[in-house]
Every structure is written in C-alpha cells, then in structure tokens.
Amino acid sequence: MTADDPALTPARQRRERERAAARETILSAARDLAKREGWDAVTMRRLADEIEYSANFAYRYFGGRDEILLALVRDGFARLHDAMAAAGQPSADAAAAVRRAGHAYLDFALAESDVYQLMYGLGGVRVPATDTWTEGQAIGDVLTGLLTTAGDRRPEPHVMQLWATAHGLIALRVVGRVDVDPTELHALLDDALTDCLARALPKTTEKKKP
C-alpha cells in the first residue's frame, strides 16, 4: 500500500505521505550522522537531536535503532540492485553487460561507502545477514542472469569470484590496508572481470575491449 493508492481516502493518502516523509527524514538524519561520526553514533537520542524533535518522535515510525538500521540496509540493497540492473541492460555484447554491472557495484560502494559498510558489516555495527538474505541474494542474481545470458553454463562460482574481488577491494580500502584511488580499483576489478569471462564464456563470446 502506498500513499498514492486510489483505494485510500484523500485523508489517508495524506497521512501516508506524511508518514513516508517522516521516515525518510529520520533515515536521512541517520545516514548524515553516520557519515560524520560512524554508525556507533546513531542512537535514537542522537537522531532526535539531529531532527530537532523529541526522542519519542522517531519511535512513532520505527521500533528502535535496529529497525532504522535494517531499513537503511534494505534500502541500500534495493538501490544497489537497481544500479546494477540498469547498468547491465541487455545489449548486443552480453559480456559487456556483465562488465558494466560489475563496475556499477564498485561505483555504488565508493559513492555510498557509509551505507555499504553497514550493508556488509564493515562499519562496526552489524545487521544480521539473515534479516536481509533475500535482498543480498538479489544482488548476485543480477550477475547470475547476465552471465547466463552471455553463455556461462556455471555462473554461480563465477559470481562468487567477482563478488569476492569487488567486495575485497572495497573492504581493504575501508580499513586502510590499500591506498588506491577509484580509477585504480576499477582497473583491478576489470582485470578480474577479464579473467573470469575468459574462463566462463565460450571463446567467441567476449569481444575485445577497444
């Protein structure tokens, strides 16, 4: 049910819009606070200070801090999925679509590093993986579908390899173990994509990069 559902009365539609706006205000404040001070700083009291409301305001829309973090993780996975799916839109070169989706994953992790850290437990605060298992699996399903379309008969292990490479690069950068810029990270990922596609696809599938 959404705020624009024609089955709702105008008054109910207005209340749903207000509820959605309030939830987004709280989630936005949580993202901003985490970006400045880390996820440990995100508490219900601190959020109340951020949005200049009483501490009870956030409890009207979320059951507590864990519910807010869970909502942020689910939103992060949804936006990552959409970014990869859009980048991997079908084209004449199916292998190129795999590359684009892989680089979209890296772009998201770099652009939204705070949310990405929360999604994968890198920021000192963990949301149980079982709570977002379906959303996380959907990310791999994007690459699985693209590899299958490109001719890969065993896409699952190749998806695992590519995910481990992309996630590993981001994790090493987050914890300060590597000091490389985004261009270098993309180059490293592209090398991994080249190796993976060479093994995964029929010899004639992958076109030479310009």
C-alpha atoms as one frame of an Amber mdcrd trajectory, in Angstrom:
protein
   0.000   0.000   0.000   1.370   3.402  -0.991   0.361   6.982  -0.322  -0.984
   7.256  -3.874  -3.139   4.119  -3.696  -6.516   5.128  -5.218  -8.241   2.790
  -2.766  -7.304   5.118   0.086  -9.324   8.140   1.056  -7.681  11.553   0.462
  -7.160  11.937   4.209  -5.492   8.509   4.441  -3.317   9.308   1.410  -2.173
  12.499   3.127  -1.336  10.637   6.336   0.615   8.010   4.383   2.597  10.734
   2.603   3.351  12.404   5.925   4.429   9.078   7.401   6.716   8.344   4.441
   8.222  11.835   4.659   8.838  11.474   8.399  10.510   8.088   7.952  12.746
   9.477   5.227  13.682  12.434   7.448  14.789  10.015  10.163  16.675   7.750
   7.748  18.387  10.725   6.143  19.459  12.002   9.553  20.876   8.566  10.379
  22.888   8.496   7.146  24.240  12.001   7.758  25.173  11.243  11.358  26.929
   8.016  10.381  28.863   9.806   7.657  30.186  12.310  10.191  30.716  10.125
  13.247  30.274   6.472  12.298  27.391   4.065  12.818  28.037   3.686  16.547
  26.905   7.296  16.930  23.455   6.538  15.519  21.157   6.278  18.522  17.549
   7.270  18.983  18.539  10.179  21.232  21.143  11.477  18.806  18.659  11.212
  15.947  16.156  13.229  17.939  18.799  15.934  18.340  19.582  15.808  14.629
  15.997  16.343  13.523  15.201  18.651  16.451  12.262  16.627  17.714  11.642
  14.806  20.958  13.127  11.344  21.380   9.626   9.879  21.099   9.186  11.200
  17.560  11.362   8.527  15.941   9.616   5.807  17.950   6.354   6.722  16.226
   7.803   5.439  12.947  10.451   2.888  13.970  10.561   0.356  16.778  14.113
   1.355  17.672  17.636   1.836  16.366  17.909  -1.701  14.983  14.787  -1.184
  12.898  16.236   2.028  11.454  19.495   0.290  10.552  17.588  -2.583   8.967
  15.564  -0.141   6.857  18.782   1.539   5.690  20.346  -1.800   4.742  17.279
  -2.889   2.795  17.174   0.453   1.003  20.880   0.156   0.213  20.474  -3.294
  -1.294  17.480  -2.123  -3.338  19.386   0.825  -4.780  22.482  -1.289  -5.467
  20.306  -3.837  -7.257  18.658  -1.144  -9.358  22.029   0.409 -10.268  23.470
  -2.929 -11.386  20.321  -3.917 -13.277  20.274  -0.578 -15.097  23.961  -0.821
 -15.972  23.542  -4.371 -17.218  20.656  -3.665 -19.578  20.720  -6.184 -22.460
  22.877  -5.219 -25.412  24.438  -6.867 -28.437  27.522  -7.597 -26.338  26.265
  -9.664 -23.393  29.718  -9.885 -21.804  29.967  -6.089 -21.789  26.747  -6.003
 -19.775  28.443  -8.168 -17.130  31.330  -5.705 -17.004  29.025  -2.715 -16.655
  27.097  -4.342 -13.813  30.328  -5.218 -12.026  31.611  -1.669 -12.258  28.218
  -0.351 -11.091  28.668  -2.416  -7.920  32.030  -0.770  -7.310  30.664   2.699
  -8.106  27.900   2.283  -5.541  30.309   1.082  -2.848  32.609   4.047  -3.477
  29.867   6.671  -3.694  27.925   5.384  -0.665  30.696   3.901   1.408  28.939
   4.504   4.749  25.782   2.672   3.689  27.850  -0.056   2.020  29.777  -0.604
   5.252  26.508  -1.047   7.135  25.178  -3.424   4.480  28.194  -5.714   4.832
  29.126  -5.219   8.490  32.260  -3.155   7.862  31.332  -0.144   9.970  31.497
  -1.645  13.448  27.722  -2.205  13.525  26.142  -5.337  12.123  22.650  -6.065
  10.872  22.124  -9.854  10.883  22.614 -11.193   7.363  19.578 -13.434   7.811
  17.385 -10.337   8.084  18.356  -9.196   4.574  19.197 -12.531   2.988  16.718
 -12.128   0.127  17.891  -8.607  -0.675  21.537  -9.674  -0.633  20.898 -12.670
  -2.851  19.163 -10.430  -5.379  22.496  -8.676  -5.989  24.134 -11.930  -7.005
  21.099 -12.843  -9.085  21.744  -9.817 -11.317  25.194 -11.119 -12.260  23.970
 -14.706 -12.462  21.341 -13.698 -15.015  23.777 -11.630 -17.055  26.411 -14.378
 -17.131  23.801 -16.949 -18.119  22.623 -14.711 -20.952  26.225 -14.346 -22.087
  26.583 -18.130 -22.317  28.034 -19.130 -18.929  26.880 -22.640 -18.015  28.148
 -22.451 -14.420  27.557 -18.860 -13.361  27.324 -19.328  -9.575  31.051 -19.870
  -8.833  31.940 -17.023 -11.192  29.532 -14.698  -9.397  31.200 -15.667  -6.121
  34.623 -14.899  -7.560  33.571 -11.494  -8.871  31.742 -10.565  -5.673  34.723
 -11.613  -3.548  37.040  -9.493  -5.685  34.866  -6.362  -5.714  33.963  -6.626
  -2.031  37.532  -7.427  -1.075  38.849  -4.337  -2.832  36.324  -2.137  -1.057
  36.913  -3.760   2.341  40.688  -3.323   2.083  40.212   0.322   1.168  37.750
   0.907   4.010  40.091  -0.488   6.685  43.042   1.411   5.228  45.003  -1.618
   4.033  45.279  -0.312   0.497  45.650   3.268  -0.664  44.371   3.323  -4.212
  42.052   5.728  -5.976  38.746   4.746  -7.616  40.313   4.579 -11.083  42.843
   2.012  -9.886  40.143  -0.001  -8.137  38.112  -0.132 -11.333  41.199  -1.232
 -13.273  41.809  -4.067 -10.793  38.167  -5.139 -10.995  38.270  -5.022 -14.782
  41.268  -7.371 -14.781  39.287  -9.777 -12.617  36.310  -9.481 -14.958  38.527
 -10.244 -17.938  39.950 -13.362 -16.276  36.527 -14.538 -15.151  34.846 -14.006
 -18.507  37.687 -15.764 -20.334  37.037 -18.887 -18.263  33.276 -18.614 -18.060
  32.228 -17.893 -21.604  32.602 -19.605 -24.966  35.731 -18.364 -26.755  33.741
 -16.331 -29.249  31.504 -14.547 -26.730  33.774 -11.921 -25.189  34.635  -9.162
 -27.633  37.964  -7.456 -27.419  37.912  -4.225 -25.458  38.722  -1.133 -27.541
